[in-house]
Every structure is written in structure tokens, then in C-alpha cells.
Amino acid sequence: MATVPVRLRPGRLLVWLVVAFDLLVLLWLVLSSFKTAREIFAGPFGLPADWRLDNWARAWEVSEFGPAILRTVAVVAATALGTVLIAAPAAYALSRFTTRTSGPLTSLFAMGLGVPVQAIMLPLFVAMSQLGLVNSLGGLIIVYVATSIPFAVFFLTAFFRSLPGDLEEAAAIDGAGPLRTFWQIMLPLARSGLVTLVILNVIGHWSEGLLSLIFLQDPTQQTLPLALLNFMTRVQYSGADWGGLFAAIAIVILPLLLVYIWLGRRIIEGMTLGSGK
């Protein structure tokens, strides 16, 4: 019996090539974090002769990653929660309540996606400085939430519009008001969209360094990207500690990768549950 050759489409082949390249870079990063500087340049993809765990210990201690990770987790969690609490009701109102202002407001949020952060950094810093929110994790959370709202509202508005409106009509017949319908019916149905938004929010702010560099000038308030930046500066002036540098980068990247894998499965589960109800 003749076998039919399997042909990969160009788009699928390109995706697999990108995935293979990303995995190769991740493998190179992890292997380099256990090597000496000489081994990194002599054999980039070879196994280390001696798995140097002291690279990780040195990167953790010198860069003070422990407190920085705790601050980063607090900032990222508060930002994701604040963004969802503000964007979800706003997106639901814009998608369900037909008024004269709903269309222009939706367009305004969409226009906010095209405003680069670099264009508003100076006025934003002046305003936050006058409010006494510079060098404060709370001020950084406010900035993160404010810059996340346009995309979050635009994304959730399209998601709420895709949900059936029959359930809202049935809830209205049963005497449920718009607020109760949103919290008890529509919001649970939108959990897959909310989880997707949380994932994108966490990915965007876990390694964000530009705004944190501007609004957190106090070394005791620095987040994980700033701690990594300080460690890179120390490596540059104190010696070529490439093994410790790759270990520090791996400490920053790997938790985010694990969170993405874990929440990525939740997206699939949420979509399946939502379609079954």
C-alpha cells in the first residue's frame, strides 16, 4: 500500500521554525547559566563539564532577586486585578448598552492603543511627581493599570459582543438587573477572555523596565527588571561573569514561562466550559 507524503503548509512550517528557534535559544540560555565564561564561548550548545550551581546562587545574592521578585509579584498581581476590575464593567457597558456615546468611547479606547508610552512619559512623570507617587509601588501600579486599560477594554468589548444575548433577556424576565446579570451570568461566561487578558497583562508587566526605571528611582523599591539591569551593570564593570548573567536572565524568564504554560491550559479549559453551558 502506497503511503501519501505529508506536506507542510508554508505558514505551518514557518510556525514550527519559529518554535524550534525559540526552544534552541531557551536551551542555549539554560545551558550557559551552568557554565564558565570560557565554556560559553568554546561550546555554546555543549554540555558543561561541571554544572556550576554557584552561578545561580551568585546571581540571586548579588542582584538581590528575592525582594525584587516579591515586589514584582505584588505589582503584577495588583495591576492585573485592577485592570480587570475596571475594564470588564466598562467593556460590558460599551458592548451591551446602545447609547450615543458608546460608539465614540469605544473608538477612543481603540485610539489609545496607538499612543506610544514614550509620548506620555514626561507629562505622566510630572503629574505623578506632583501627587507624590514617584518612588512608590502604588504609583507604578496606577501607571500600569492606566496604560493597560485601552487594550483591555478594546479586547473585552469584542469578547462580550460575541456572547449570546438570550441569557440577558432571560435574566431580565426573572427580575435581575444589569449589575446582577453582569456579575452572576456574563462575567463567568467571559472567564476565558478574562484569563487571556490576565496572561497578556502578566507577560507585559513582569519584564517591563522602561516605566519602572522612570518611576522607581529608589533602589529599595526596584522590581525584577531593574534588579537584572543593576546586575548587568555590575558584571560589566567588575568582570565578565557571563555564567552568572545568564543565570540571572533565566531567573527572570523561567517563572514567566511556567506561568504562561499553566494559564495557557486554563484558557482552553475556560473556552470548553463556556461553550458547554
PDB file of C-alpha atoms in Angstrom:
ATOM      1  CA  MET A   1       0.000   0.000   0.000  1.00  0.00           C
ATOM      2  CA  ALA A   2       1.480   3.314  -1.103  1.00  0.00           C
ATOM      3  CA  THR A   3       1.993   5.962   1.517  1.00  0.00           C
ATOM      4  CA  VAL A   4       0.937   9.532   0.900  1.00  0.00           C
ATOM      5  CA  PRO A   5       3.700  12.022   1.753  1.00  0.00           C
ATOM      6  CA  VAL A   6       2.738  14.609   4.351  1.00  0.00           C
ATOM      7  CA  ARG A   7       3.230  18.137   3.131  1.00  0.00           C
ATOM      8  CA  LEU A   8       3.559  21.046   5.487  1.00  0.00           C
ATOM      9  CA  ARG A   9       1.912  24.276   4.506  1.00  0.00           C
ATOM     10  CA  PRO A  10       4.254  27.299   4.347  1.00  0.00           C
ATOM     11  CA  GLY A  11       2.502  29.001   7.264  1.00  0.00           C
ATOM     12  CA  ARG A  12       2.691  25.924   9.480  1.00  0.00           C
ATOM     13  CA  LEU A  13       6.318  25.333   8.504  1.00  0.00           C
ATOM     14  CA  LEU A  14       7.159  28.921   9.451  1.00  0.00           C
ATOM     15  CA  VAL A  15       5.470  28.468  12.843  1.00  0.00           C
ATOM     16  CA  TRP A  16       7.449  25.302  13.552  1.00  0.00           C
ATOM     17  CA  LEU A  17      10.676  27.038  12.555  1.00  0.00           C
ATOM     18  CA  VAL A  18       9.953  29.892  14.959  1.00  0.00           C
ATOM     19  CA  VAL A  19       9.112  27.408  17.744  1.00  0.00           C
ATOM     20  CA  ALA A  20      12.323  25.459  17.083  1.00  0.00           C
ATOM     21  CA  PHE A  21      14.366  28.673  17.159  1.00  0.00           C
ATOM     22  CA  ASP A  22      12.788  29.783  20.448  1.00  0.00           C
ATOM     23  CA  LEU A  23      13.431  26.385  22.037  1.00  0.00           C
ATOM     24  CA  LEU A  24      17.017  26.465  20.805  1.00  0.00           C
ATOM     25  CA  VAL A  25      17.572  29.895  22.337  1.00  0.00           C
ATOM     26  CA  LEU A  26      15.987  28.751  25.613  1.00  0.00           C
ATOM     27  CA  LEU A  27      18.222  25.659  25.670  1.00  0.00           C
ATOM     28  CA  TRP A  28      21.297  27.774  24.999  1.00  0.00           C
ATOM     29  CA  LEU A  29      20.331  30.156  27.791  1.00  0.00           C
ATOM     30  CA  VAL A  30      19.788  27.420  30.369  1.00  0.00           C
ATOM     31  CA  LEU A  31      22.985  25.548  29.454  1.00  0.00           C
ATOM     32  CA  SER A  32      25.019  28.756  29.550  1.00  0.00           C
ATOM     33  CA  SER A  33      23.768  29.504  33.056  1.00  0.00           C
ATOM     34  CA  PHE A  34      25.651  26.421  34.326  1.00  0.00           C
ATOM     35  CA  LYS A  35      28.939  27.113  32.507  1.00  0.00           C
ATOM     36  CA  THR A  36      32.031  29.185  32.969  1.00  0.00           C
ATOM     37  CA  ALA A  37      32.736  32.088  30.620  1.00  0.00           C
ATOM     38  CA  ARG A  38      35.331  30.039  28.739  1.00  0.00           C
ATOM     39  CA  GLU A  39      32.894  27.136  28.208  1.00  0.00           C
ATOM     40  CA  ILE A  40      30.185  29.501  26.926  1.00  0.00           C
ATOM     41  CA  PHE A  41      32.389  30.746  24.074  1.00  0.00           C
ATOM     42  CA  ALA A  42      34.141  27.426  23.413  1.00  0.00           C
ATOM     43  CA  GLY A  43      30.980  25.307  23.108  1.00  0.00           C
ATOM     44  CA  PRO A  44      27.740  27.307  23.122  1.00  0.00           C
ATOM     45  CA  PHE A  45      25.464  24.247  22.849  1.00  0.00           C
ATOM     46  CA  GLY A  46      27.678  21.704  24.548  1.00  0.00           C
ATOM     47  CA  LEU A  47      27.021  20.319  27.991  1.00  0.00           C
ATOM     48  CA  PRO A  48      29.006  21.937  30.793  1.00  0.00           C
ATOM     49  CA  ALA A  49      31.930  19.963  32.170  1.00  0.00           C
ATOM     50  CA  ASP A  50      30.819  20.873  35.670  1.00  0.00           C
ATOM     51  CA  TRP A  51      27.268  22.035  36.363  1.00  0.00           C
ATOM     52  CA  ARG A  52      28.016  25.249  38.230  1.00  0.00           C
ATOM     53  CA  LEU A  53      25.074  25.899  40.533  1.00  0.00           C
ATOM     54  CA  ASP A  54      27.081  28.680  42.129  1.00  0.00           C
ATOM     55  CA  ASN A  55      26.234  30.831  39.086  1.00  0.00           C
ATOM     56  CA  TRP A  56      22.592  30.806  40.162  1.00  0.00           C
ATOM     57  CA  ALA A  57      23.430  31.375  43.829  1.00  0.00           C
ATOM     58  CA  ARG A  58      25.732  34.285  42.978  1.00  0.00           C
ATOM     59  CA  ALA A  59      23.183  35.874  40.661  1.00  0.00           C
ATOM     60  CA  TRP A  60      20.474  35.545  43.318  1.00  0.00           C
ATOM     61  CA  GLU A  61      22.571  37.048  46.100  1.00  0.00           C
ATOM     62  CA  VAL A  62      24.394  39.819  44.251  1.00  0.00           C
ATOM     63  CA  SER A  63      21.330  41.099  42.401  1.00  0.00           C
ATOM     64  CA  GLU A  64      19.038  40.816  45.473  1.00  0.00           C
ATOM     65  CA  PHE A  65      16.421  38.997  43.404  1.00  0.00           C
ATOM     66  CA  GLY A  66      14.489  37.796  46.463  1.00  0.00           C
ATOM     67  CA  PRO A  67      12.945  41.147  47.496  1.00  0.00           C
ATOM     68  CA  ALA A  68      12.701  42.222  43.853  1.00  0.00           C
ATOM     69  CA  ILE A  69      10.636  39.153  42.952  1.00  0.00           C
ATOM     70  CA  LEU A  70       8.251  39.764  45.854  1.00  0.00           C
ATOM     71  CA  ARG A  71       7.758  43.369  44.784  1.00  0.00           C
ATOM     72  CA  THR A  72       7.290  42.334  41.149  1.00  0.00           C
ATOM     73  CA  VAL A  73       4.697  39.694  42.040  1.00  0.00           C
ATOM     74  CA  ALA A  74       2.777  42.238  44.124  1.00  0.00           C
ATOM     75  CA  VAL A  75       2.875  44.852  41.346  1.00  0.00           C
ATOM     76  CA  VAL A  76       1.895  42.397  38.591  1.00  0.00           C
ATOM     77  CA  ALA A  77      -0.940  40.856  40.620  1.00  0.00           C
ATOM     78  CA  ALA A  78      -2.358  44.237  41.652  1.00  0.00           C
ATOM     79  CA  THR A  79      -2.080  45.524  38.081  1.00  0.00           C
ATOM     80  CA  ALA A  80      -3.877  42.519  36.611  1.00  0.00           C
ATOM     81  CA  LEU A  81      -6.627  42.685  39.239  1.00  0.00           C
ATOM     82  CA  GLY A  82      -7.101  46.426  38.875  1.00  0.00           C
ATOM     83  CA  THR A  83      -7.168  46.229  35.088  1.00  0.00           C
ATOM     84  CA  VAL A  84      -9.821  43.500  35.089  1.00  0.00           C
ATOM     85  CA  LEU A  85     -11.985  45.240  37.706  1.00  0.00           C
ATOM     86  CA  ILE A  86     -12.032  48.459  35.678  1.00  0.00           C
ATOM     87  CA  ALA A  87     -12.024  47.127  32.127  1.00  0.00           C
ATOM     88  CA  ALA A  88     -14.621  44.340  32.489  1.00  0.00           C
ATOM     89  CA  PRO A  89     -17.598  46.546  33.572  1.00  0.00           C
ATOM     90  CA  ALA A  90     -16.598  49.246  31.084  1.00  0.00           C
ATOM     91  CA  ALA A  91     -16.349  46.749  28.210  1.00  0.00           C
ATOM     92  CA  TYR A  92     -19.670  45.141  29.134  1.00  0.00           C
ATOM     93  CA  ALA A  93     -21.421  48.517  29.202  1.00  0.00           C
ATOM     94  CA  LEU A  94     -19.947  49.534  25.860  1.00  0.00           C
ATOM     95  CA  SER A  95     -20.902  46.230  24.244  1.00  0.00           C
ATOM     96  CA  ARG A  96     -24.469  45.943  25.577  1.00  0.00           C
ATOM     97  CA  PHE A  97     -25.833  49.426  26.236  1.00  0.00           C
ATOM     98  CA  THR A  98     -26.533  51.258  22.992  1.00  0.00           C
ATOM     99  CA  THR A  99     -26.191  54.997  23.563  1.00  0.00           C
ATOM    100  CA  ARG A 100     -24.871  57.957  21.629  1.00  0.00           C
ATOM    101  CA  THR A 101     -21.587  57.843  23.486  1.00  0.00           C
ATOM    102  CA  SER A 102     -20.897  54.092  23.364  1.00  0.00           C
ATOM    103  CA  GLY A 103     -19.519  54.178  19.824  1.00  0.00           C
ATOM    104  CA  PRO A 104     -17.233  57.213  20.310  1.00  0.00           C
ATOM    105  CA  LEU A 105     -15.999  55.847  23.640  1.00  0.00           C
ATOM    106  CA  THR A 106     -15.116  52.520  22.046  1.00  0.00           C
ATOM    107  CA  SER A 107     -13.256  54.346  19.296  1.00  0.00           C
ATOM    108  CA  LEU A 108     -11.490  56.438  21.930  1.00  0.00           C
ATOM    109  CA  PHE A 109     -10.214  53.335  23.682  1.00  0.00           C
ATOM    110  CA  ALA A 110      -9.107  51.928  20.325  1.00  0.00           C
ATOM    111  CA  MET A 111      -7.237  55.154  19.595  1.00  0.00           C
ATOM    112  CA  GLY A 112      -5.497  54.802  22.946  1.00  0.00           C
ATOM    113  CA  LEU A 113      -3.774  51.676  21.610  1.00  0.00           C
ATOM    114  CA  GLY A 114      -1.882  53.802  19.110  1.00  0.00           C
ATOM    115  CA  VAL A 115      -0.421  56.206  21.681  1.00  0.00           C
ATOM    116  CA  PRO A 116       3.160  55.144  22.478  1.00  0.00           C
ATOM    117  CA  VAL A 117       4.219  55.165  26.098  1.00  0.00           C
ATOM    118  CA  GLN A 118       7.264  57.271  25.218  1.00  0.00           C
ATOM    119  CA  ALA A 119       4.952  60.131  24.169  1.00  0.00           C
ATOM    120  CA  ILE A 120       3.289  60.401  27.586  1.00  0.00           C
ATOM    121  CA  MET A 121       6.212  59.624  29.903  1.00  0.00           C
ATOM    122  CA  LEU A 122       7.160  63.240  30.621  1.00  0.00           C
ATOM    123  CA  PRO A 123       3.671  64.612  31.433  1.00  0.00           C
ATOM    124  CA  LEU A 124       2.877  61.418  33.298  1.00  0.00           C
ATOM    125  CA  PHE A 125       6.016  61.753  35.423  1.00  0.00           C
ATOM    126  CA  VAL A 126       5.216  65.399  36.206  1.00  0.00           C
ATOM    127  CA  ALA A 127       1.652  64.520  37.253  1.00  0.00           C
ATOM    128  CA  MET A 128       2.753  61.566  39.391  1.00  0.00           C
ATOM    129  CA  SER A 129       5.510  63.663  40.975  1.00  0.00           C
ATOM    130  CA  GLN A 130       3.029  66.371  41.973  1.00  0.00           C
ATOM    131  CA  LEU A 131       0.829  63.700  43.550  1.00  0.00           C
ATOM    132  CA  GLY A 132       3.787  62.257  45.465  1.00  0.00           C
ATOM    133  CA  LEU A 133       3.548  58.873  43.734  1.00  0.00           C
ATOM    134  CA  VAL A 134       7.091  58.661  42.358  1.00  0.00           C
ATOM    135  CA  ASN A 135       9.315  56.023  44.008  1.00  0.00           C
ATOM    136  CA  SER A 136       6.174  54.209  45.077  1.00  0.00           C
ATOM    137  CA  LEU A 137       4.958  50.769  44.068  1.00  0.00           C
ATOM    138  CA  GLY A 138       1.398  52.065  44.357  1.00  0.00           C
ATOM    139  CA  GLY A 139       2.168  54.814  41.864  1.00  0.00           C
ATOM    140  CA  LEU A 140       3.721  52.300  39.466  1.00  0.00           C
ATOM    141  CA  ILE A 141       0.615  50.113  39.750  1.00  0.00           C
ATOM    142  CA  ILE A 142      -1.581  53.114  38.867  1.00  0.00           C
ATOM    143  CA  VAL A 143       0.575  53.833  35.812  1.00  0.00           C
ATOM    144  CA  TYR A 144       0.476  50.192  34.722  1.00  0.00           C
ATOM    145  CA  VAL A 145      -3.311  49.995  35.104  1.00  0.00           C
ATOM    146  CA  ALA A 146      -3.835  53.264  33.251  1.00  0.00           C
ATOM    147  CA  THR A 147      -1.678  52.187  30.316  1.00  0.00           C
ATOM    148  CA  SER A 148      -3.352  48.749  30.206  1.00  0.00           C
ATOM    149  CA  ILE A 149      -6.952  49.977  30.154  1.00  0.00           C
ATOM    150  CA  PRO A 150      -7.214  50.854  26.396  1.00  0.00           C
ATOM    151  CA  PHE A 151      -6.225  47.383  25.206  1.00  0.00           C
ATOM    152  CA  ALA A 152      -8.176  45.639  27.977  1.00  0.00           C
ATOM    153  CA  VAL A 153     -11.418  47.487  27.201  1.00  0.00           C
ATOM    154  CA  PHE A 154     -10.995  47.042  23.456  1.00  0.00           C
ATOM    155  CA  PHE A 155     -10.287  43.318  23.865  1.00  0.00           C
ATOM    156  CA  LEU A 156     -13.123  42.597  26.313  1.00  0.00           C
ATOM    157  CA  THR A 157     -15.641  44.675  24.345  1.00  0.00           C
ATOM    158  CA  ALA A 158     -15.187  42.402  21.343  1.00  0.00           C
ATOM    159  CA  PHE A 159     -15.381  39.360  23.628  1.00  0.00           C
ATOM    160  CA  PHE A 160     -18.624  40.424  25.334  1.00  0.00           C
ATOM    161  CA  ARG A 161     -20.198  41.136  21.948  1.00  0.00           C
ATOM    162  CA  SER A 162     -19.542  37.525  20.942  1.00  0.00           C
ATOM    163  CA  LEU A 163     -21.566  36.198  23.891  1.00  0.00           C
ATOM    164  CA  PRO A 164     -25.264  35.387  23.298  1.00  0.00           C
ATOM    165  CA  GLY A 165     -27.804  37.956  24.474  1.00  0.00           C
ATOM    166  CA  ASP A 166     -30.568  35.417  25.177  1.00  0.00           C
ATOM    167  CA  LEU A 167     -29.277  34.846  28.698  1.00  0.00           C
ATOM    168  CA  GLU A 168     -29.566  38.541  29.479  1.00  0.00           C
ATOM    169  CA  GLU A 169     -33.146  38.591  28.277  1.00  0.00           C
ATOM    170  CA  ALA A 170     -33.964  35.556  30.403  1.00  0.00           C
ATOM    171  CA  ALA A 171     -32.304  37.180  33.419  1.00  0.00           C
ATOM    172  CA  ALA A 172     -34.291  40.374  32.858  1.00  0.00           C
ATOM    173  CA  ILE A 173     -37.527  38.354  32.756  1.00  0.00           C
ATOM    174  CA  ASP A 174     -36.552  36.773  36.087  1.00  0.00           C
ATOM    175  CA  GLY A 175     -36.116  40.233  37.572  1.00  0.00           C
ATOM    176  CA  ALA A 176     -32.326  40.525  37.507  1.00  0.00           C
ATOM    177  CA  GLY A 177     -30.939  43.986  36.940  1.00  0.00           C
ATOM    178  CA  PRO A 178     -27.995  44.847  34.679  1.00  0.00           C
ATOM    179  CA  LEU A 179     -25.481  44.766  37.543  1.00  0.00           C
ATOM    180  CA  ARG A 180     -26.612  41.364  38.798  1.00  0.00           C
ATOM    181  CA  THR A 181     -26.712  40.000  35.248  1.00  0.00           C
ATOM    182  CA  PHE A 182     -23.154  41.156  34.661  1.00  0.00           C
ATOM    183  CA  TRP A 183     -21.648  39.711  37.859  1.00  0.00           C
ATOM    184  CA  GLN A 184     -23.572  36.433  38.053  1.00  0.00           C
ATOM    185  CA  ILE A 185     -24.111  35.494  34.396  1.00  0.00           C
ATOM    186  CA  MET A 186     -21.995  37.339  31.848  1.00  0.00           C
ATOM    187  CA  LEU A 187     -18.766  37.627  33.813  1.00  0.00           C
ATOM    188  CA  PRO A 188     -18.486  33.854  34.455  1.00  0.00           C
ATOM    189  CA  LEU A 189     -19.132  33.215  30.760  1.00  0.00           C
ATOM    190  CA  ALA A 190     -16.302  35.603  29.904  1.00  0.00           C
ATOM    191  CA  ARG A 191     -13.753  33.838  32.100  1.00  0.00           C
ATOM    192  CA  SER A 192     -11.730  32.596  29.117  1.00  0.00           C
ATOM    193  CA  GLY A 193     -11.393  36.159  27.874  1.00  0.00           C
ATOM    194  CA  LEU A 194     -10.512  37.367  31.361  1.00  0.00           C
ATOM    195  CA  VAL A 195      -7.830  34.686  31.767  1.00  0.00           C
ATOM    196  CA  THR A 196      -6.390  35.626  28.383  1.00  0.00           C
ATOM    197  CA  LEU A 197      -6.294  39.268  29.446  1.00  0.00           C
ATOM    198  CA  VAL A 198      -4.579  38.353  32.727  1.00  0.00           C
ATOM    199  CA  ILE A 199      -1.942  36.310  30.864  1.00  0.00           C
ATOM    200  CA  LEU A 200      -1.175  39.166  28.489  1.00  0.00           C
ATOM    201  CA  ASN A 201      -1.086  41.598  31.396  1.00  0.00           C
ATOM    202  CA  VAL A 202       1.312  39.452  33.400  1.00  0.00           C
ATOM    203  CA  ILE A 203       3.583  38.895  30.400  1.00  0.00           C
ATOM    204  CA  GLY A 204       3.634  42.600  29.610  1.00  0.00           C
ATOM    205  CA  HIS A 205       4.451  43.817  33.116  1.00  0.00           C
ATOM    206  CA  TRP A 206       6.635  41.053  34.540  1.00  0.00           C
ATOM    207  CA  SER A 207       9.636  42.151  32.481  1.00  0.00           C
ATOM    208  CA  GLU A 208       8.633  45.797  31.909  1.00  0.00           C
ATOM    209  CA  GLY A 209      11.621  48.027  32.574  1.00  0.00           C
ATOM    210  CA  LEU A 210      11.070  51.438  30.974  1.00  0.00           C
ATOM    211  CA  LEU A 211       8.287  52.780  33.200  1.00  0.00           C
ATOM    212  CA  SER A 212       9.708  51.128  36.309  1.00  0.00           C
ATOM    213  CA  LEU A 213      13.102  52.710  35.586  1.00  0.00           C
ATOM    214  CA  ILE A 214      11.473  56.152  35.410  1.00  0.00           C
ATOM    215  CA  PHE A 215       9.075  55.915  38.355  1.00  0.00           C
ATOM    216  CA  LEU A 216      11.195  53.793  40.733  1.00  0.00           C
ATOM    217  CA  GLN A 217      14.451  55.639  41.353  1.00  0.00           C
ATOM    218  CA  ASP A 218      14.828  54.329  44.904  1.00  0.00           C
ATOM    219  CA  PRO A 219      16.992  51.147  44.916  1.00  0.00           C
ATOM    220  CA  THR A 220      14.903  49.722  47.772  1.00  0.00           C
ATOM    221  CA  GLN A 221      11.775  49.802  45.594  1.00  0.00           C
ATOM    222  CA  GLN A 222      13.185  48.253  42.437  1.00  0.00           C
ATOM    223  CA  THR A 223      11.359  45.472  40.642  1.00  0.00           C
ATOM    224  CA  LEU A 224      12.843  42.428  38.946  1.00  0.00           C
ATOM    225  CA  PRO A 225      13.835  44.054  35.602  1.00  0.00           C
ATOM    226  CA  LEU A 226      15.670  46.829  37.439  1.00  0.00           C
ATOM    227  CA  ALA A 227      17.456  44.296  39.652  1.00  0.00           C
ATOM    228  CA  LEU A 228      18.570  42.477  36.492  1.00  0.00           C
ATOM    229  CA  LEU A 229      19.721  45.761  34.960  1.00  0.00           C
ATOM    230  CA  ASN A 230      21.791  46.568  38.050  1.00  0.00           C
ATOM    231  CA  PHE A 231      23.339  43.105  37.973  1.00  0.00           C
ATOM    232  CA  MET A 232      24.266  43.531  34.316  1.00  0.00           C
ATOM    233  CA  THR A 233      25.911  46.856  35.187  1.00  0.00           C
ATOM    234  CA  ARG A 234      27.912  45.221  37.970  1.00  0.00           C
ATOM    235  CA  VAL A 235      29.022  42.425  35.653  1.00  0.00           C
ATOM    236  CA  GLN A 236      30.135  44.962  33.076  1.00  0.00           C
ATOM    237  CA  TYR A 237      32.395  46.829  35.483  1.00  0.00           C
ATOM    238  CA  SER A 238      33.503  44.047  37.842  1.00  0.00           C
ATOM    239  CA  GLY A 239      34.345  41.285  35.330  1.00  0.00           C
ATOM    240  CA  ALA A 240      32.896  39.059  32.613  1.00  0.00           C
ATOM    241  CA  ASP A 241      30.680  36.874  34.789  1.00  0.00           C
ATOM    242  CA  TRP A 242      28.728  35.527  31.830  1.00  0.00           C
ATOM    243  CA  GLY A 243      27.573  32.405  33.648  1.00  0.00           C
ATOM    244  CA  GLY A 244      26.052  34.479  36.443  1.00  0.00           C
ATOM    245  CA  LEU A 245      24.492  36.842  33.913  1.00  0.00           C
ATOM    246  CA  PHE A 246      22.786  34.003  32.029  1.00  0.00           C
ATOM    247  CA  ALA A 247      21.626  32.571  35.350  1.00  0.00           C
ATOM    248  CA  ALA A 248      20.111  35.940  36.276  1.00  0.00           C
ATOM    249  CA  ILE A 249      18.307  36.143  32.928  1.00  0.00           C
ATOM    250  CA  ALA A 250      16.996  32.595  33.407  1.00  0.00           C
ATOM    251  CA  ILE A 251      15.678  33.523  36.862  1.00  0.00           C
ATOM    252  CA  VAL A 252      13.667  36.314  35.255  1.00  0.00           C
ATOM    253  CA  ILE A 253      12.395  34.311  32.262  1.00  0.00           C
ATOM    254  CA  LEU A 254      11.604  30.843  33.629  1.00  0.00           C
ATOM    255  CA  PRO A 255       8.895  31.850  36.165  1.00  0.00           C
ATOM    256  CA  LEU A 256       7.106  33.758  33.427  1.00  0.00           C
ATOM    257  CA  LEU A 257       7.334  30.742  31.124  1.00  0.00           C
ATOM    258  CA  LEU A 258       5.855  28.463  33.795  1.00  0.00           C
ATOM    259  CA  VAL A 259       3.012  30.903  34.478  1.00  0.00           C
ATOM    260  CA  TYR A 260       2.263  31.108  30.762  1.00  0.00           C
ATOM    261  CA  ILE A 261       2.126  27.316  30.430  1.00  0.00           C
ATOM    262  CA  TRP A 262      -0.131  26.991  33.469  1.00  0.00           C
ATOM    263  CA  LEU A 263      -2.546  29.768  32.481  1.00  0.00           C
ATOM    264  CA  GLY A 264      -2.484  28.700  28.832  1.00  0.00           C
ATOM    265  CA  ARG A 265      -4.150  25.468  29.857  1.00  0.00           C
ATOM    266  CA  ARG A 266      -6.717  27.456  31.811  1.00  0.00           C
ATOM    267  CA  ILE A 267      -7.636  29.314  28.620  1.00  0.00           C
ATOM    268  CA  ILE A 268      -8.508  26.058  26.865  1.00  0.00           C
ATOM    269  CA  GLU A 269     -10.470  24.817  29.875  1.00  0.00           C
ATOM    270  CA  GLY A 270     -12.373  28.101  30.126  1.00  0.00           C
ATOM    271  CA  MET A 271     -13.311  28.070  26.454  1.00  0.00           C
ATOM    272  CA  THR A 272     -14.524  24.461  26.724  1.00  0.00           C
ATOM    273  CA  LEU A 273     -16.619  25.150  29.824  1.00  0.00           C
ATOM    274  CA  GLY A 274     -18.041  28.300  28.321  1.00  0.00           C
ATOM    275  CA  SER A 275     -19.140  26.542  25.138  1.00  0.00           C
ATOM    276  CA  GLY A 276     -20.741  23.739  27.116  1.00  0.00           C
ATOM    277  CA  LYS A 277     -23.095  25.984  29.038  1.00  0.00           C
TER     278      LYS A 277
END
